[in-house]
PDB file of C-alpha atoms in Angstrom:
ATOM      1  CA  UNK S   1      27.492 -60.094 209.716  1.00  0.00           C
ATOM      2  CA  UNK S   2      25.586 -63.257 208.817  1.00  0.00           C
ATOM      3  CA  UNK S   3      25.195 -62.338 205.258  1.00  0.00           C
ATOM      4  CA  UNK S   4      28.248 -60.992 203.471  1.00  0.00           C
ATOM      5  CA  UNK S   5      27.251 -57.155 202.113  1.00  0.00           C
ATOM      6  CA  UNK S   6      29.285 -59.026 199.020  1.00  0.00           C
ATOM      7  CA  UNK S   7      26.325 -60.978 197.924  1.00  0.00           C
ATOM      8  CA  UNK S   8      23.885 -58.361 197.722  1.00  0.00           C
ATOM      9  CA  UNK S   9      25.021 -57.340 193.973  1.00  0.00           C
ATOM     10  CA  UNK S  10      21.669 -56.458 192.703  1.00  0.00           C
ATOM     11  CA  UNK S  11      19.731 -53.384 193.217  1.00  0.00           C
ATOM     12  CA  UNK S  12      16.306 -53.629 194.725  1.00  0.00           C
ATOM     13  CA  UNK S  13      14.889 -52.972 191.196  1.00  0.00           C
ATOM     14  CA  UNK S  14      17.151 -55.368 189.648  1.00  0.00           C
ATOM     15  CA  UNK S  15      16.581 -58.084 191.816  1.00  0.00           C
ATOM     16  CA  UNK S  16      12.581 -57.571 191.126  1.00  0.00           C
ATOM     17  CA  UNK S  17      13.162 -57.406 187.271  1.00  0.00           C
ATOM     18  CA  UNK S  18      14.685 -60.806 187.883  1.00  0.00           C
ATOM     19  CA  UNK S  19      11.289 -61.966 189.572  1.00  0.00           C
ATOM     20  CA  UNK S  20       9.178 -60.631 186.573  1.00  0.00           C
ATOM     21  CA  UNK S  21      11.278 -62.686 183.650  1.00  0.00           C
ATOM     22  CA  UNK S  22      10.623 -65.693 186.346  1.00  0.00           C
ATOM     23  CA  UNK S  23       7.042 -65.254 186.363  1.00  0.00           C
ATOM     24  CA  UNK S  24       6.722 -64.300 182.969  1.00  0.00           C
ATOM     25  CA  UNK S  25       8.488 -67.549 181.871  1.00  0.00           C
ATOM     26  CA  UNK S  26       6.634 -69.442 184.056  1.00  0.00           C
ATOM     27  CA  UNK S  27       3.185 -68.030 182.570  1.00  0.00           C
ATOM     28  CA  UNK S  28       4.440 -68.868 179.215  1.00  0.00           C
ATOM     29  CA  UNK S  29       4.983 -72.669 180.337  1.00  0.00           C
ATOM     30  CA  UNK S  30       1.685 -72.842 181.826  1.00  0.00           C
ATOM     31  CA  UNK S  31       0.085 -71.718 178.866  1.00  0.00           C
ATOM     32  CA  UNK S  32       1.539 -74.271 176.767  1.00  0.00           C
ATOM     33  CA  UNK S  33       0.883 -76.886 179.030  1.00  0.00           C
ATOM     34  CA  UNK S  34      -3.001 -75.724 178.943  1.00  0.00           C
ATOM     35  CA  UNK S  35      -3.149 -75.687 175.160  1.00  0.00           C
ATOM     36  CA  UNK S  36      -1.739 -79.653 175.273  1.00  0.00           C
ATOM     37  CA  UNK S  37      -4.245 -80.595 177.720  1.00  0.00           C
ATOM     38  CA  UNK S  38      -7.358 -79.370 175.822  1.00  0.00           C
ATOM     39  CA  UNK S  39      -5.709 -81.760 173.059  1.00  0.00           C
ATOM     40  CA  UNK S  40      -5.361 -84.510 175.594  1.00  0.00           C
ATOM     41  CA  UNK S  41      -8.988 -84.133 177.316  1.00  0.00           C
ATOM     42  CA  UNK S  42     -10.439 -83.992 173.677  1.00  0.00           C
ATOM     43  CA  UNK S  43      -9.020 -87.414 173.040  1.00  0.00           C
ATOM     44  CA  UNK S  44     -10.352 -88.587 176.299  1.00  0.00           C
ATOM     45  CA  UNK S  45     -13.425 -87.983 175.550  1.00  0.00           C
ATOM     46  CA  UNK S  46     -13.426 -90.052 172.295  1.00  0.00           C
ATOM     47  CA  UNK S  47     -11.886 -92.508 174.302  1.00  0.00           C
ATOM     48  CA  UNK S  48     -14.516 -92.477 176.775  1.00  0.00           C
ATOM     49  CA  UNK S  49     -17.350 -92.262 174.142  1.00  0.00           C
ATOM     50  CA  UNK S  50     -15.934 -95.289 172.114  1.00  0.00           C
ATOM     51  CA  UNK S  51     -15.702 -97.336 175.467  1.00  0.00           C
ATOM     52  CA  UNK S  52     -19.294 -96.760 176.190  1.00  0.00           C
ATOM     53  CA  UNK S  53     -20.011 -99.554 173.437  1.00  0.00           C
ATOM     54  CA  UNK S  54     -19.317-101.997 175.853  1.00  0.00           C
ATOM     55  CA  UNK S  55     -22.438-101.462 177.603  1.00  0.00           C
ATOM     56  CA  UNK S  56     -24.504-101.615 174.875  1.00  0.00           C
ATOM     57  CA  UNK S  57     -27.044-104.774 174.953  1.00  0.00           C
ATOM     58  CA  UNK S  58     -24.900-106.404 171.928  1.00  0.00           C
ATOM     59  CA  UNK S  59     -21.580-104.973 172.042  1.00  0.00           C
ATOM     60  CA  UNK S  60     -18.756-105.118 169.141  1.00  0.00           C
ATOM     61  CA  UNK S  61     -16.546-108.188 169.312  1.00  0.00           C
ATOM     62  CA  UNK S  62     -13.250-107.439 170.611  1.00  0.00           C
ATOM     63  CA  UNK S  63     -11.617-107.186 167.279  1.00  0.00           C
ATOM     64  CA  UNK S  64     -13.909-104.489 166.370  1.00  0.00           C
ATOM     65  CA  UNK S  65     -13.514-102.733 169.401  1.00  0.00           C
ATOM     66  CA  UNK S  66      -9.845-102.790 169.091  1.00  0.00           C
ATOM     67  CA  UNK S  67     -10.133-101.358 165.622  1.00  0.00           C
ATOM     68  CA  UNK S  68     -12.062 -98.274 166.571  1.00  0.00           C
ATOM     69  CA  UNK S  69     -10.061 -97.659 170.284  1.00  0.00           C
ATOM     70  CA  UNK S  70      -6.677 -98.229 169.812  1.00  0.00           C
ATOM     71  CA  UNK S  71      -5.957 -95.782 166.740  1.00  0.00           C
ATOM     72  CA  UNK S  72      -6.415 -93.506 169.831  1.00  0.00           C
ATOM     73  CA  UNK S  73      -3.240 -94.669 172.082  1.00  0.00           C
ATOM     74  CA  UNK S  74      -1.200 -92.915 168.900  1.00  0.00           C
ATOM     75  CA  UNK S  75      -3.120 -89.592 169.704  1.00  0.00           C
ATOM     76  CA  UNK S  76      -2.487 -89.832 173.598  1.00  0.00           C
ATOM     77  CA  UNK S  77       1.588 -90.988 172.973  1.00  0.00           C
ATOM     78  CA  UNK S  78       1.813 -88.051 170.897  1.00  0.00           C
ATOM     79  CA  UNK S  79      -0.092 -85.292 173.418  1.00  0.00           C
ATOM     80  CA  UNK S  80       2.316 -86.631 176.122  1.00  0.00           C
ATOM     81  CA  UNK S  81       5.333 -86.493 173.923  1.00  0.00           C
ATOM     82  CA  UNK S  82       4.465 -82.557 173.382  1.00  0.00           C
ATOM     83  CA  UNK S  83       4.231 -82.628 177.298  1.00  0.00           C
ATOM     84  CA  UNK S  84       7.518 -83.894 177.778  1.00  0.00           C
ATOM     85  CA  UNK S  85       9.007 -81.354 175.582  1.00  0.00           C
ATOM     86  CA  UNK S  86       7.419 -78.479 177.303  1.00  0.00           C
ATOM     87  CA  UNK S  87       7.892 -79.216 180.854  1.00  0.00           C
ATOM     88  CA  UNK S  88      11.507 -78.492 182.147  1.00  0.00           C
ATOM     89  CA  UNK S  89      13.336 -81.558 183.567  1.00  0.00           C
ATOM     90  CA  UNK S  90      13.425 -80.335 187.249  1.00  0.00           C
ATOM     91  CA  UNK S  91       9.788 -79.038 187.283  1.00  0.00           C
ATOM     92  CA  UNK S  92       7.606 -82.620 186.568  1.00  0.00           C
ATOM     93  CA  UNK S  93       5.813 -81.982 190.131  1.00  0.00           C
ATOM     94  CA  UNK S  94       5.535 -78.357 189.868  1.00  0.00           C
ATOM     95  CA  UNK S  95       2.973 -78.730 186.690  1.00  0.00           C
ATOM     96  CA  UNK S  96       1.879 -82.239 187.354  1.00  0.00           C
ATOM     97  CA  UNK S  97      -1.423 -81.021 188.791  1.00  0.00           C
ATOM     98  CA  UNK S  98      -2.319 -79.673 185.068  1.00  0.00           C
ATOM     99  CA  UNK S  99      -2.495 -83.088 183.220  1.00  0.00           C
ATOM    100  CA  UNK S 100      -3.167 -85.644 186.728  1.00  0.00           C
ATOM    101  CA  UNK S 101      -6.939 -85.842 186.170  1.00  0.00           C
ATOM    102  CA  UNK S 102      -7.239 -86.299 182.701  1.00  0.00           C
ATOM    103  CA  UNK S 103      -4.279 -88.968 183.086  1.00  0.00           C
ATOM    104  CA  UNK S 104      -6.248 -90.832 185.801  1.00  0.00           C
ATOM    105  CA  UNK S 105      -9.218 -91.244 183.063  1.00  0.00           C
ATOM    106  CA  UNK S 106      -7.080 -92.139 180.368  1.00  0.00           C
ATOM    107  CA  UNK S 107      -5.544 -94.889 182.616  1.00  0.00           C
ATOM    108  CA  UNK S 108      -9.138 -96.236 183.679  1.00  0.00           C
ATOM    109  CA  UNK S 109     -10.152 -96.252 180.025  1.00  0.00           C
ATOM    110  CA  UNK S 110      -6.706 -98.128 178.788  1.00  0.00           C
ATOM    111  CA  UNK S 111      -6.583-100.642 181.521  1.00  0.00           C
ATOM    112  CA  UNK S 112     -10.336-101.406 180.856  1.00  0.00           C
ATOM    113  CA  UNK S 113      -9.756-102.242 177.670  1.00  0.00           C
ATOM    114  CA  UNK S 114      -6.934-104.225 178.343  1.00  0.00           C
ATOM    115  CA  UNK S 115      -9.054-106.470 180.821  1.00  0.00           C
ATOM    116  CA  UNK S 116     -11.608-106.990 178.240  1.00  0.00           C
ATOM    117  CA  UNK S 117      -9.072-108.239 175.935  1.00  0.00           C
ATOM    118  CA  UNK S 118      -6.688-110.219 178.300  1.00  0.00           C
ATOM    119  CA  UNK S 119      -8.522-110.641 181.371  1.00  0.00           C
ATOM    120  CA  UNK S 120      -5.926-109.493 183.706  1.00  0.00           C
ATOM    121  CA  UNK S 121      -4.595-105.767 184.907  1.00  0.00           C
ATOM    122  CA  UNK S 122      -2.279-103.544 182.646  1.00  0.00           C
ATOM    123  CA  UNK S 123       0.412-103.065 184.955  1.00  0.00           C
ATOM    124  CA  UNK S 124       2.237 -99.544 185.332  1.00  0.00           C
ATOM    125  CA  UNK S 125       4.854-100.175 183.133  1.00  0.00           C
ATOM    126  CA  UNK S 126       2.511-101.460 180.462  1.00  0.00           C
ATOM    127  CA  UNK S 127       0.328 -98.297 180.824  1.00  0.00           C
ATOM    128  CA  UNK S 128       3.549 -95.832 180.626  1.00  0.00           C
ATOM    129  CA  UNK S 129       4.203 -97.256 177.603  1.00  0.00           C
ATOM    130  CA  UNK S 130       0.879 -96.604 176.206  1.00  0.00           C
ATOM    131  CA  UNK S 131       1.379 -93.043 177.087  1.00  0.00           C
ATOM    132  CA  UNK S 132       5.166 -92.921 175.684  1.00  0.00           C
ATOM    133  CA  UNK S 133       6.508 -91.645 179.242  1.00  0.00           C
ATOM    134  CA  UNK S 134       8.733 -93.437 181.883  1.00  0.00           C
ATOM    135  CA  UNK S 135       7.442 -95.790 184.897  1.00  0.00           C
ATOM    136  CA  UNK S 136      10.372 -94.865 186.610  1.00  0.00           C
ATOM    137  CA  UNK S 137       9.636 -92.348 189.367  1.00  0.00           C
ATOM    138  CA  UNK S 138      13.136 -90.924 189.114  1.00  0.00           C
ATOM    139  CA  UNK S 139      12.764 -89.953 185.427  1.00  0.00           C
ATOM    140  CA  UNK S 140      11.884 -86.460 184.392  1.00  0.00           C
ATOM    141  CA  UNK S 141       8.519 -87.632 182.898  1.00  0.00           C
ATOM    142  CA  UNK S 142       6.821 -90.383 184.139  1.00  0.00           C
ATOM    143  CA  UNK S 143       3.373 -92.056 185.119  1.00  0.00           C
ATOM    144  CA  UNK S 144       2.880 -91.213 188.107  1.00  0.00           C
ATOM    145  CA  UNK S 145       1.992 -94.129 190.491  1.00  0.00           C
ATOM    146  CA  UNK S 146      -1.095 -92.379 192.368  1.00  0.00           C
ATOM    147  CA  UNK S 147      -2.328 -91.449 188.861  1.00  0.00           C
ATOM    148  CA  UNK S 148      -2.170 -94.778 187.515  1.00  0.00           C
ATOM    149  CA  UNK S 149      -3.787 -96.444 190.776  1.00  0.00           C
ATOM    150  CA  UNK S 150      -6.637 -93.937 190.689  1.00  0.00           C
ATOM    151  CA  UNK S 151      -7.009 -94.769 187.295  1.00  0.00           C
ATOM    152  CA  UNK S 152      -7.515 -98.863 188.161  1.00  0.00           C
ATOM    153  CA  UNK S 153      -9.971 -97.660 190.731  1.00  0.00           C
ATOM    154  CA  UNK S 154     -11.811 -95.739 188.462  1.00  0.00           C
ATOM    155  CA  UNK S 155     -11.775 -99.178 185.983  1.00  0.00           C
ATOM    156  CA  UNK S 156     -13.430-101.097 188.869  1.00  0.00           C
ATOM    157  CA  UNK S 157     -16.432 -99.045 189.131  1.00  0.00           C
ATOM    158  CA  UNK S 158     -16.870 -99.065 185.159  1.00  0.00           C
ATOM    159  CA  UNK S 159     -16.716-102.918 185.646  1.00  0.00           C
ATOM    160  CA  UNK S 160     -19.394-102.489 188.476  1.00  0.00           C
ATOM    161  CA  UNK S 161     -21.615-100.987 186.020  1.00  0.00           C
ATOM    162  CA  UNK S 162     -20.366-103.261 183.133  1.00  0.00           C
ATOM    163  CA  UNK S 163     -21.587-106.386 185.515  1.00  0.00           C
ATOM    164  CA  UNK S 164     -25.041-104.890 185.748  1.00  0.00           C
ATOM    165  CA  UNK S 165     -25.568-104.255 182.131  1.00  0.00           C
ATOM    166  CA  UNK S 166     -24.174-107.750 181.017  1.00  0.00           C
ATOM    167  CA  UNK S 167     -26.977-109.224 183.088  1.00  0.00           C
ATOM    168  CA  UNK S 168     -29.543-107.171 181.439  1.00  0.00           C
ATOM    169  CA  UNK S 169     -28.026-108.582 178.076  1.00  0.00           C
ATOM    170  CA  UNK S 170     -28.756-111.886 179.420  1.00  0.00           C
ATOM    171  CA  UNK S 171     -24.500-113.157 179.651  1.00  0.00           C
ATOM    172  CA  UNK S 172     -24.601-114.487 183.030  1.00  0.00           C
ATOM    173  CA  UNK S 173     -21.021-115.641 182.828  1.00  0.00           C
ATOM    174  CA  UNK S 174     -19.004-112.314 182.573  1.00  0.00           C
ATOM    175  CA  UNK S 175     -20.095-111.100 186.126  1.00  0.00           C
ATOM    176  CA  UNK S 176     -18.200-113.819 187.851  1.00  0.00           C
ATOM    177  CA  UNK S 177     -15.212-113.133 186.014  1.00  0.00           C
ATOM    178  CA  UNK S 178     -15.554-109.628 186.786  1.00  0.00           C
ATOM    179  CA  UNK S 179     -16.122-110.626 190.273  1.00  0.00           C
ATOM    180  CA  UNK S 180     -12.761-112.669 190.684  1.00  0.00           C
ATOM    181  CA  UNK S 181     -10.896-110.229 188.676  1.00  0.00           C
ATOM    182  CA  UNK S 182     -12.162-107.402 191.278  1.00  0.00           C
ATOM    183  CA  UNK S 183     -11.964-109.195 194.369  1.00  0.00           C
ATOM    184  CA  UNK S 184      -8.080-109.727 193.374  1.00  0.00           C
ATOM    185  CA  UNK S 185      -7.849-106.237 192.772  1.00  0.00           C
ATOM    186  CA  UNK S 186      -9.012-105.512 196.283  1.00  0.00           C
ATOM    187  CA  UNK S 187      -6.917-107.794 197.869  1.00  0.00           C
ATOM    188  CA  UNK S 188      -3.736-106.086 196.273  1.00  0.00           C
ATOM    189  CA  UNK S 189      -4.913-102.401 197.514  1.00  0.00           C
ATOM    190  CA  UNK S 190      -5.362-103.775 201.064  1.00  0.00           C
ATOM    191  CA  UNK S 191      -1.813-104.413 201.097  1.00  0.00           C
ATOM    192  CA  UNK S 192      -0.888-100.918 200.378  1.00  0.00           C
ATOM    193  CA  UNK S 193      -0.784 -98.280 203.852  1.00  0.00           C
ATOM    194  CA  UNK S 194      -2.426 -95.371 201.983  1.00  0.00           C
ATOM    195  CA  UNK S 195      -3.088 -91.940 203.477  1.00  0.00           C
ATOM    196  CA  UNK S 196      -6.068 -90.108 203.939  1.00  0.00           C
ATOM    197  CA  UNK S 197      -6.294 -88.572 200.396  1.00  0.00           C
ATOM    198  CA  UNK S 198      -8.347 -88.900 197.473  1.00  0.00           C
ATOM    199  CA  UNK S 199      -6.561 -92.277 196.419  1.00  0.00           C
ATOM    200  CA  UNK S 200      -7.984 -93.465 199.761  1.00  0.00           C
ATOM    201  CA  UNK S 201     -11.243 -92.286 199.118  1.00  0.00           C
ATOM    202  CA  UNK S 202     -11.439 -94.083 196.165  1.00  0.00           C
ATOM    203  CA  UNK S 203     -10.147 -97.440 197.524  1.00  0.00           C
ATOM    204  CA  UNK S 204     -13.005 -96.746 199.772  1.00  0.00           C
ATOM    205  CA  UNK S 205     -15.055 -96.745 196.838  1.00  0.00           C
ATOM    206  CA  UNK S 206     -13.868 -99.804 195.464  1.00  0.00           C
ATOM    207  CA  UNK S 207     -15.222-101.880 198.531  1.00  0.00           C
ATOM    208  CA  UNK S 208     -18.869-100.651 197.369  1.00  0.00           C
ATOM    209  CA  UNK S 209     -17.835-101.856 193.962  1.00  0.00           C
ATOM    210  CA  UNK S 210     -17.380-105.126 195.343  1.00  0.00           C
ATOM    211  CA  UNK S 211     -20.401-105.336 197.228  1.00  0.00           C
ATOM    212  CA  UNK S 212     -22.414-104.271 193.958  1.00  0.00           C
ATOM    213  CA  UNK S 213     -20.681-107.015 192.044  1.00  0.00           C
ATOM    214  CA  UNK S 214     -20.897-109.668 194.494  1.00  0.00           C
ATOM    215  CA  UNK S 215     -24.674-108.963 194.845  1.00  0.00           C
ATOM    216  CA  UNK S 216     -25.227-109.441 191.150  1.00  0.00           C
ATOM    217  CA  UNK S 217     -23.237-112.501 191.363  1.00  0.00           C
ATOM    218  CA  UNK S 218     -25.359-113.926 194.157  1.00  0.00           C
ATOM    219  CA  UNK S 219     -28.664-113.090 192.460  1.00  0.00           C
ATOM    220  CA  UNK S 220     -27.358-114.812 188.942  1.00  0.00           C
ATOM    221  CA  UNK S 221     -25.962-117.865 191.131  1.00  0.00           C
ATOM    222  CA  UNK S 222     -29.558-118.020 193.298  1.00  0.00           C
ATOM    223  CA  UNK S 223     -31.603-118.045 190.044  1.00  0.00           C
ATOM    224  CA  UNK S 224     -29.428-120.842 188.560  1.00  0.00           C
ATOM    225  CA  UNK S 225     -29.106-118.470 185.657  1.00  0.00           C
ATOM    226  CA  UNK S 226     -25.083-119.059 185.220  1.00  0.00           C
ATOM    227  CA  UNK S 227     -25.739-122.741 184.957  1.00  0.00           C
ATOM    228  CA  UNK S 228     -28.349-121.917 181.912  1.00  0.00           C
ATOM    229  CA  UNK S 229     -25.993-119.884 179.852  1.00  0.00           C
ATOM    230  CA  UNK S 230     -23.667-122.712 180.260  1.00  0.00           C
TER     231      UNK S 230
END
């Protein structure tokens, strides 16, 4: 026989009772995850609202912005710490779908904040540190590479919006800085062999963001406004 009769130790009823135990445990884990995600999404919305300050005609200076934004990083780290405690070591990808969207949004805003402060891109390891998770894909609970990259692409869209708003506020130098940064991002993404999925679609949107920013820079340069600002 292909299957030994000795391997069928459980009756049909016992076997389905074991299945029921599995689904019950899975349901409890998913509910715990949902509860934590609600908290994480609340913090993400708070971060989004605070970061909208950068689009005001007279935004806060960097020290003031850091003082109101960075305290939320501890909340973010706390939420991911709870997730790490709930998600079984072998089941990261089984439940990852639950937090990937909010993680992408958080990556976007944290990377944007880092760029405004330092003028460079926060790398994946640095982003993982903010969340209190690993950057190594081999680890149990880590920052998924796709989530980080999508967050970076969301950031680029936000920078395209900022470019327009800075010109409206008569800040004619910032758009050129943003243009150089986003062009470098696009060059980096061109090196990746992306599949035809959401990440690829967001990369396609980056091309439009670059075009939008370049049009603003062209208009500023054509009018000689950047020179006047200097």
